[in-house]
C-alpha positions in Angstrom: 44.6 20.5 -122.9 46.0 18.1 -119.9 45.3 14.6 -118.2 44.7 16.3 -115.2 42.1 18.1 -116.4 40.6 15.3 -118.6 40.6 13.3 -115.5 39.1 15.2 -113.8 36.1 16.5 -115.9 35.6 12.7 -117.0 35.2 11.7 -113.0 33.0 14.5 -111.8 31.1 13.1 -115.3 30.7 10.4 -113.6 30.7 10.4 -110.6 27.5 13.6 -110.3 25.3 11.0 -112.1 26.5 7.6 -109.8 25.7 9.9 -106.9 22.4 11.4 -107.2 20.9 7.8 -109.1 22.1 6.2 -105.1 20.7 8.9 -103.6 17.1 8.9 -105.7 17.1 4.6 -105.5 18.2 4.8 -102.0 15.3 7.4 -100.7 13.2 5.2 -103.3 13.4 1.7 -101.2 13.2 4.0 -98.3 9.8 4.2 -98.7 9.3 1.2 -100.4 10.5 -0.4 -97.3 8.7 1.5 -94.9 12.6 3.4 -93.5 13.3 -0.3 -91.9 16.8 -0.5 -93.2 19.2 -0.2 -91.2 23.2 1.1 -91.6 26.1 0.8 -90.9 26.7 5.1 -90.6 24.2 5.5 -88.6 23.1 8.8 -89.7 21.0 9.2 -86.1 23.3 7.7 -83.6 23.6 11.4 -82.1 19.7 12.6 -81.8 18.8 15.9 -81.2 17.8 16.0 -78.1 22.0 14.4 -78.1 23.6 17.1 -79.7 21.4 19.1 -77.4 23.1 18.1 -74.3 26.5 18.0 -75.4 28.8 18.9 -73.1 30.6 22.4 -74.1 33.8 22.9 -71.9 35.0 26.3 -73.8 32.9 28.9 -72.9 32.8 28.6 -69.1 36.1 26.9 -68.3 33.7 23.8 -67.5 31.6 21.1 -68.5 28.3 22.0 -69.6 25.7 20.9 -71.8 25.5 23.0 -75.0 21.4 23.6 -74.9 23.0 25.5 -71.4 25.9 27.5 -72.7 25.3 31.4 -71.9 27.6 31.8 -75.7 27.4 31.4 -79.7 29.3 28.2 -79.5 28.2 25.5 -82.5 30.2 21.8 -82.1 32.1 20.3 -85.5 31.6 16.6 -84.3 33.7 13.9 -85.6 30.4 12.6 -87.9 30.3 16.2 -89.0 34.4 16.2 -90.2 34.1 12.6 -91.0 30.9 13.4 -93.8 31.8 16.4 -94.3 34.8 16.0 -96.8 36.8 18.1 -95.4 41.1 17.2 -95.7 42.3 19.9 -93.2 40.5 21.5 -90.1 40.3 24.9 -91.8 38.0 23.2 -94.0 35.3 22.0 -91.7 35.7 25.2 -90.3 33.7 26.3 -93.4 30.8 24.6 -91.9 30.5 27.2 -88.6 28.1 30.7 -88.3 29.7 33.5 -87.9 33.0 31.9 -89.0 35.0 33.6 -92.9 37.3 30.4 -94.2 38.9 31.3 -97.2 42.3 30.0 -98.8 45.1 31.9 -99.8 47.0 29.2 -101.5 47.4 25.5 -101.4 48.7 26.3 -97.9 47.7 28.9 -96.9 44.0 30.2 -94.7 42.5 33.4 -93.9 40.1 32.2 -90.7 38.3 35.3 -88.8 35.1 35.0 -86.9 32.7 38.1 -87.2 34.7 40.4 -89.7 38.8 41.5 -89.3 39.3 38.5 -91.6 42.8 38.4 -93.6 46.2 36.6 -93.3 47.3 38.1 -90.0 43.9 38.0 -88.5 43.9 39.0 -84.7 41.2 39.2 -83.2 40.4 34.8 -82.6 42.0 33.1 -80.4 42.5 29.0 -80.9 43.7 25.9 -79.1 44.3 22.8 -79.0 44.2 20.8 -76.1 43.6 23.7 -74.1 47.3 25.1 -75.3 47.1 28.3 -77.0 48.0 28.5 -81.2 47.3 31.9 -81.2 51.1 33.4 -81.8 52.7 36.4 -79.5 54.7 37.9 -83.6 52.0 39.2 -85.4 48.8 38.1 -82.4 47.1 35.4 -85.0 47.2 32.5 -85.6 49.2 29.9 -88.6 46.7 27.6 -88.9 49.1 25.7 -92.1 51.3 23.9 -88.5 47.6 23.4 -87.0 46.8 19.9 -88.1 46.3 15.6 -86.3 44.8 13.0 -87.4 41.2 14.1 -88.6 39.7 10.9 -87.6 41.7 11.0 -83.7 39.3 14.9 -83.2 36.1 14.3 -80.7 34.5 17.9 -81.2 35.6 21.7 -82.4 33.4 24.3 -80.0 33.5 27.7 -81.6 32.6 30.1 -79.4 31.8 33.4 -81.7 31.7 36.8 -79.4 34.0 37.6 -76.7 36.5 34.5 -74.1 37.7 37.0 -73.0 36.7 37.2 -69.1 37.2 33.2 -68.9 40.6 33.4 -71.8 41.9 36.5 -71.9 43.5 38.5 -73.9 43.0 38.3 -77.9 39.5 36.3 -77.6 38.0 39.1 -78.8 35.8 38.2 -81.7 35.8 34.2 -80.8 37.5 30.2 -79.9 38.2 27.9 -81.8 39.5 25.4 -79.5 40.2 22.0 -80.6 39.2 18.4 -78.5 41.0 15.2 -79.3 39.8 12.7 -78.5 40.8 10.4 -75.1 43.6 8.0 -75.2 40.9 4.7 -74.3 39.1 6.0 -77.0 41.5 5.9 -79.8 42.6 1.5 -78.8 43.7 -0.4 -81.6 45.7 0.5 -85.3 43.8 3.0 -87.2 45.6 2.7 -91.0 44.7 5.8 -93.1 45.6 6.4 -96.8 44.4 9.8 -99.6 44.7 9.7 -103.1 43.8 12.4 -105.3 44.3 15.8 -108.0 44.4 17.7 -105.7 45.9 16.2 -102.1 48.8 14.0 -103.9 48.6 11.6 -101.2 48.2 11.7 -97.4 48.7 9.0 -94.7 47.8 8.3 -91.1 48.8 6.0 -88.5 47.9 6.0 -85.5 48.3 2.8 -82.8 45.9 3.1 -79.0 47.4 0.6 -76.3 47.5 0.7 -72.9 50.3 0.5 -70.0 48.3 -1.8 -67.5 45.0 -1.2 -66.9 45.1 2.4 -65.5 47.6 4.5 -68.4 45.9 3.8 -72.3 48.0 5.4 -74.9 48.7 6.8 -78.1 51.1 7.8 -81.0 50.7 8.8 -84.1 51.5 9.5 -87.6 50.5 12.3 -90.4 51.7 12.5 -93.5 50.9 14.7 -97.2 51.9 16.7 -99.8 49.5 17.9 -101.6 50.3 19.7 -105.0 49.8 23.7 -106.4 47.5 25.9 -106.9 47.3 27.9 -109.9 47.0 31.8 -110.9 44.3 33.6 -112.3 45.4 32.7 -115.6 45.9 28.5 -114.8 49.5 27.8 -114.8 50.5 26.5 -111.5 52.3 28.2 -109.0 54.8 27.5 -106.9 52.3 26.5 -104.2 53.0 23.1 -103.1 53.3 21.6 -99.7 55.2 18.4 -98.1 54.4 17.4 -94.0 55.8 15.6 -91.6 54.1 15.4 -87.7 54.1 12.9 -85.0 53.1 12.1 -81.5 51.9 10.5 -78.9 48.7 11.5 -75.6 48.6 9.6 -72.2 46.1 9.3 -69.7 46.7 8.1 -66.6 43.7 7.8 -64.2 45.9 7.3 -60.9 42.4 6.8 -58.8 38.9 7.5 -58.9 39.9 10.8 -59.0 43.2 11.7 -60.4 43.7 12.1 -64.1 47.9 12.6 -64.8 47.4 13.4 -68.8 50.9 14.5 -71.1 50.4 14.6 -75.0 53.0 16.5 -77.2 53.4 16.9 -81.3 57.0 17.2 -83.0 56.3 18.4 -86.9 58.6 19.6 -89.8 57.0 20.6 -93.3 58.4 22.7 -96.5 56.1 25.4 -97.3 56.4 27.3 -100.6 54.9 30.8 -101.9 55.4 33.2 -104.0 56.3 36.6 -102.7 56.3 40.0 -104.4 59.3 42.3 -102.7 60.6 45.8 -102.2 63.9 46.7 -104.1 65.4 49.5 -103.4 67.5 49.4 -107.1 65.3 49.1 -110.7 62.2 48.2 -111.0 61.9 48.9 -107.5 59.8 44.9 -106.8 60.8 41.7 -107.5 58.8 38.8 -107.0 60.6 35.3 -107.1 59.4 31.4 -105.1 60.0 30.7 -102.2 60.2 27.2 -100.4 60.3 27.9 -96.6 61.0 25.6 -93.9 58.1 25.3 -90.4 59.2 23.6 -87.7 58.4 23.0 -83.5 58.0 20.9 -80.8 55.5 20.9 -77.9 54.3 18.9 -74.9 51.8 18.8 -71.9 50.8 17.8 -68.6 47.2 18.5 -67.2 46.6 17.7 -63.9 43.2 16.9 -62.5 41.9 15.8 -59.2 37.9 15.7 -59.4 36.4 16.1 -56.2 33.0 15.4 -57.2 30.3 16.8 -60.3 31.0 20.5 -59.3 34.0 21.0 -57.7 37.4 20.3 -59.0 41.1 21.4 -59.1 42.9 21.5 -62.5 47.3 21.8 -63.3 48.2 22.2 -66.5 51.6 22.8 -67.9 53.5 23.2 -71.8 55.7 24.4 -73.3 56.2 25.5 -77.0 58.6 25.3 -79.9 57.9 27.3 -83.8 59.9 28.1 -86.1 59.0 30.8 -89.4 59.0 31.5 -91.9 57.9 35.2 -92.3 58.8 36.4 -96.1 62.9 37.1 -95.7 62.7 36.8 -92.0 63.3 33.6 -89.7 61.3 33.6 -86.9 62.1 31.2 -83.0 58.9 31.5 -80.6 59.2 29.5 -77.5 56.7 29.9 -75.0 56.3 27.8 -71.0 52.4 28.2 -70.3 51.1 27.5 -66.3 47.8 27.6 -65.7 45.6 26.9 -62.4 42.5 26.6 -62.3 39.8 25.4 -59.5 35.3 25.4 -58.9 33.9 24.7 -55.7 29.7 25.5 -54.5 29.0 28.2 -52.3 25.6 26.8 -50.8 22.4 26.0 -53.7 22.8 28.6 -55.9 26.5 29.3 -56.7 28.9 27.9 -58.3 32.7 29.4 -58.5 35.2 29.0 -61.1 38.5 31.3 -60.8 43.0 30.2 -62.3 45.8 31.4 -62.3 47.8 31.9 -65.1 51.6 33.1 -66.2 52.6 32.8 -69.5 56.1 33.6 -70.9 57.0 34.0 -74.8 61.3 34.2 -75.5 62.0 35.0 -79.0 65.0 35.7 -81.5 65.0 36.5 -85.1 67.4 35.6 -88.2 67.2 38.5 -90.4 65.6 41.9 -88.4 62.2 43.2 -88.8 62.4 44.0 -85.8 64.9 46.2 -83.2 65.5 44.1 -81.4 65.5 40.7 -82.5 66.0 39.0 -79.5 63.6 39.9 -76.8 61.4 38.4 -73.6 58.0 38.7 -72.5 55.6 37.7 -69.8 52.3 37.6 -68.7 50.7 37.4 -65.8 47.2 36.8 -65.4 43.5 35.4 -63.3 40.2 35.2 -63.1 37.0 34.8 -61.3 33.6 32.7 -62.3 30.3 33.1 -60.4 27.7 30.8 -62.0 24.4 32.1 -60.2 21.3 30.2 -60.5 17.3 31.2 -59.3 14.2 28.5 -60.0 15.8 24.6 -60.3 18.7 25.9 -61.8 16.0 26.8 -64.7 17.1 31.8 -65.1 20.7 31.7 -64.5 23.4 34.9 -64.1 27.4 34.8 -64.8 29.8 37.0 -63.4 33.0 37.6 -64.2 36.4 38.7 -65.4 40.3 38.1 -66.8 43.3 40.7 -64.8 46.1 40.1 -67.3 49.3 42.1 -67.4 51.5 42.4 -70.1 54.9 44.2 -70.4 53.5 45.9 -73.4 50.3 48.1 -71.8 50.4 46.4 -68.5 47.1 45.8 -66.4 43.8 44.6 -68.5 40.5 44.3 -67.2 38.4 41.8 -69.6 34.2 41.3 -67.5 31.4 39.6 -68.8 28.0 39.7 -67.5 26.1 36.5 -68.9 21.9 35.5 -68.4 20.1 32.6 -69.9 16.9 31.4 -69.5 15.6 27.6 -69.8 11.7 27.2 -69.6 11.9 24.7 -70.5 14.4 21.7 -71.4 13.2 22.7 -75.0 13.9 26.5 -75.3 17.1 28.5 -74.3 17.5 32.5 -74.6 20.3 33.8 -73.4 21.5 37.3 -73.6 25.2 38.7 -72.5 27.7 41.6 -72.9 31.6 41.6 -72.4 34.7 43.9 -73.2 37.9 42.1 -74.4 40.9 43.1 -75.2 43.4 42.9 -78.4 47.0 43.6 -77.5 49.8 44.4 -79.1 52.0 41.8 -80.3 56.2 41.9 -81.3 56.0 43.1 -84.6 53.4 46.6 -84.0 55.0 47.1 -80.7 58.8 47.4 -81.9 58.8 46.4 -86.2 61.1 48.1 -88.1 59.5 45.9 -91.8 60.5 47.8 -95.6 57.0 47.6 -97.1 56.8 49.2 -99.9 59.4 51.1 -102.4 58.1 54.7 -104.0 60.3 54.4 -108.0 61.5 57.9 -108.2 59.7 60.6 -109.9 59.5 65.3 -109.9 57.7 64.7 -106.8 60.6 63.0 -105.2 63.6 64.8 -106.3 64.0 62.2 -108.5 64.5 59.8 -105.3 63.5 56.4 -104.6 61.2 56.5 -101.8 61.6 53.4 -99.3 57.7 52.8 -96.0 58.9 51.3 -93.5 57.0 50.1 -91.1 57.4 51.2 -87.7 55.8 50.2 -84.4 55.7 52.3 -80.7 55.9 51.5 -77.4 53.1 53.5 -77.4 50.8 51.3 -79.4 47.5 50.3 -77.3 45.5 47.5 -76.8 42.0 47.4 -79.5 39.1 47.8 -77.5 35.6 45.4 -77.9 31.9 45.6 -76.4 29.6 43.4 -76.9 26.1 43.0 -77.1 24.8 39.6 -77.7 21.0 37.4 -77.6 20.8 34.8 -78.9 17.6 32.3 -78.5 18.1 27.9 -78.9 15.4 25.1 -79.6 14.4 21.7 -80.3 11.6 22.5 -82.1 10.2 19.3 -83.4 12.0 15.7 -81.8 13.8 16.7 -85.7 14.9 20.4 -85.9 16.7 22.3 -83.8 17.3 26.2 -84.8 19.9 28.7 -83.2 20.5 31.7 -83.3 22.1 34.9 -82.2 22.2 38.3 -82.5 25.5 40.7 -82.4 26.6 44.5 -82.4 30.5 44.9 -81.7 31.5 48.7 -81.2 35.3 49.2 -81.1 37.6 52.0 -80.7 41.7 52.2 -81.0 41.3 50.3 -84.0 44.7 49.6 -85.8 45.6 53.0 -88.1 48.5 53.8 -89.6 49.8 57.4 -89.8 52.5 58.5 -93.1 56.1 60.3 -91.3 57.1 63.2 -92.8 60.3 61.0 -95.4 64.2 62.5 -95.0 66.7 61.7 -96.7 69.0 58.4 -96.3 72.6 58.7 -96.4 72.8 55.1 -96.5 73.5 53.9 -100.5 72.0 54.1 -102.8 70.6 57.3 -102.5 66.6 57.4 -101.3 63.8 58.6 -99.0 62.5 56.8 -95.5 59.7 57.4 -96.0 58.2 56.2 -91.8 55.1 55.5 -91.6 53.5 54.7 -87.7 51.3 52.1 -86.7 49.8 53.4 -84.1 45.5 53.4 -82.7 42.7 55.7 -82.8 39.9 54.4 -85.8 36.8 52.9 -84.0 34.2 50.5 -85.8 31.0 49.2 -85.6 30.0 45.4 -86.8 26.0 44.0 -86.3 25.0 40.6 -87.7 23.4 37.8 -87.3 24.1 34.3 -87.2 21.5 31.3 -87.3 21.3 27.2 -88.0 19.5 24.1 -88.1 19.4 20.9 -88.3 16.7 18.5 -89.9 16.3 15.0 -89.4 13.5 14.6 -91.8 14.3 10.8 -91.2 16.1 8.3 -89.9 18.3 8.0 -93.0 19.2 11.2 -93.3 20.8 14.6 -92.0 20.1 18.3 -93.2 22.1 21.0 -91.6 22.0 25.2 -92.8 24.4 28.1 -91.4 23.5 31.1 -92.6 25.9 34.7 -92.6 24.7 37.4 -92.2 27.4 40.8 -91.2 27.5 44.6 -92.2 31.1 46.2 -90.9 31.3 50.2 -90.9 34.3 50.6 -90.2 35.2 54.6 -89.2 37.2 55.7 -93.1 40.2 58.3 -93.4 43.0 58.7 -95.0 46.1 57.7 -93.5 42.9 54.4 -92.1 44.7 50.8 -92.7 41.7 48.8 -92.6 41.7 46.6 -95.3 37.0 45.3 -95.0 37.9 42.3 -96.9 34.7 40.1 -95.0 31.1 38.7 -96.8 28.2 40.5 -96.4 26.2 37.5 -96.3 26.7 33.5 -96.0 25.6 30.1 -96.8 26.7 26.6 -96.1 23.7 23.6 -97.0 24.3 19.7 -96.4 22.7 17.0 -97.0 23.4 13.6 -96.0 21.6 10.7 -96.9 22.3 6.1 -95.5 21.7 4.6 -98.8 20.9 0.3 -98.9 24.6 -1.5 -99.1 25.9 0.6 -96.4 26.8 3.5 -98.9 26.4 6.9 -97.7 25.7 10.1 -100.1 27.1 14.0 -98.3 26.6 16.7 -100.6 27.4 20.4 -99.4 26.8 24.3 -101.3 28.3 26.7 -99.8 27.7 30.8 -101.2 29.9 33.5 -100.1 29.1 37.1 -100.5 32.0 38.9 -102.3 34.4 40.5 -100.6 35.9 43.3 -102.8 35.7 44.3 -106.4 38.7 42.0 -106.7 38.1 39.1 -105.1 34.0 37.7 -106.3 32.4 35.6 -104.8 31.5 32.4 -105.2 29.6 29.2 -105.4 31.0 26.0 -104.4 30.0 22.5 -104.4 30.7 19.0 -102.5 30.3 15.5 -102.9 31.0 12.1 -100.8 30.0 9.1 -101.6 31.4 5.9 -99.2 30.8 2.2 -98.8 31.7 0.8 -95.8 32.7 -2.6 -94.6 31.7 -3.3 -90.5 32.8 -1.5 -88.2 36.9 -1.6 -89.4 37.0 -0.6 -93.1 35.8 2.4 -95.3 36.3 4.0 -99.0 35.2 7.3 -99.5 35.4 9.8 -102.9 35.3 13.2 -102.3 35.0 15.9 -105.7 35.3 19.3 -104.0 34.2 22.6 -105.7 33.1 21.0 -108.5 31.2 23.0 -110.4 34.3 25.6 -110.4 37.5 24.7 -112.3 39.3 27.8 -110.0 38.0 29.9 -108.0 40.2 33.2 -106.1 39.0 33.5 -102.5 41.6 36.6 -101.2 44.0 38.6 -101.4 46.2 39.0 -98.3 46.8 42.4 -96.7 50.7 42.2 -95.7 54.1 40.0 -95.6 53.0 39.9 -100.1 53.1 36.6 -100.2 51.1 36.1 -104.0 47.6 34.8 -103.5 46.8 31.5 -106.4 43.2 30.3 -107.5 41.8 27.1 -105.5 40.4 24.3 -108.0 38.5 21.4 -108.7 39.5 17.8 -107.2 38.8 15.4 -106.8 40.9 12.4 -103.6 39.8 8.8 -103.0 39.8 8.2 -99.1 40.5 4.3 -97.7 40.2 4.6 -93.9 41.0 0.6 -92.0 40.4 0.4 -87.7 41.6 -3.0 -86.4 41.8 -3.5 -83.2 
């Protein structure tokens, strides 16, 4: 048995009894003292009423209270991230009902909302401070490139359900908006470090200052190294991960009306993986380790003029460059985006928001798997939304639509209608119907990728058969009509409940159709089997999502998230849709503020099986922390404590070999000073 395994087992045996002893001790002391002691962590810094009044911007492209949002919204706060023990944004997203989050290997994730999960899940739009990180290469997200200093995140707003009427194509099943803190809230120095068995080393440094009285800024640097995962036999794999990132943000309050924000990031990383690749020579498939680079940078500028609480205009532009290595191909993608938005009232009932946008992409493949090997393409858009209120704003209707023009499918119209009824400040009942589309990716339009090689046999004329995915100009958008209803209530001063029901009706989902195998003139002698990417599959997905937030005492908090979902996809011989979504999931988090400035957090998750090859699992994380004033926090976190290793996902394309998630222990220190 290796030293690491022995070390983990010793820590687990020691950590859990200590944690539960502290928990029981804390409860006993608190009860004896009538829960009157004070803590530095302060779980109740945000009361449930405050949480209901948290302002979210992703639902209506304007600031509105969570209780007034006619959508299934979940907000991950900075406190949630800190006490979860998560070391990455994907890990923090596991607490959201309706999201499917699975780790493929030590540096890759599959994440989606309400079904159709995959390494290249294509129905979830992701934004970072208003900048889209949804790649046009395959219509999805490179989660390994989305990171920042976690302590600088203000909140993560997660909308389950379509957001296309405002955010446009590809916001089909949901929108995730990662929002960092204004520069004024990150003044001074922050230094943090992590050392552990899987999180082998992470260092984050951030400095916030000011250029005069009106221009706060911050700069940051973050670097980490994460250990390899293991295969089914427990042997080390090749998916270790090294990453370096830096960035800045500057907010200039020119006057009482005008705010100018300038921010940017640069990153460079090396991701290991094991690849299974098809070859025309025996044995017709080879497996090898590959260490590839991921690098890029972005810069964003935003000007906002505020006329009143109900009227403002904003102009935003950003430039983004990324270099990705997919399989054996390197793709360079440049994006330039412009966005204008104007909000104003008409009378006492109508709140109008409208906007215009244009986005231009340039890509270049060094080893072409598409034809042409480089291409530029743009998207022009306009949207209009009207919020209409009645009965002193207790009843609200939202009507709106976005119109987009893209070079693959031309004009797309994506309307929505929402209604919200708030009989009082405690209850919110809402319903919606929306249309959203997922437009073709560059790969689906132009791909010529080798998928597999069938060894020679009598049926193939004793020639190998090379199967190629072939894109098509005729590939159309996938369409969704979504029906939703939800209820949000602050049942008591210490209990909040949130539930959403939905029914999603999909048309023109992706499928593949086999063509006729024909001989290829190029050596070695073989047949080519074209596999055409086309539309034609229909499907229905319906489900229930429930979240509860309960503060039984001033020093404890319990959060529950439950998801049930049924995916019914049309099946035929040519269907390429693979269902890798759990029928149900459960997340249960409990946090306790203990005496002596100690905090204890435990997080239990259950995920149902995904397929015959991917079992369901139970995961338990635990965190014990100690704070010294407002400046220093030390914590020890155990992850996947009851599982030595587990398989969470099998990628559906580009044959990256999956690995298994291991148990891990790490220590973290965070130091702040001004």
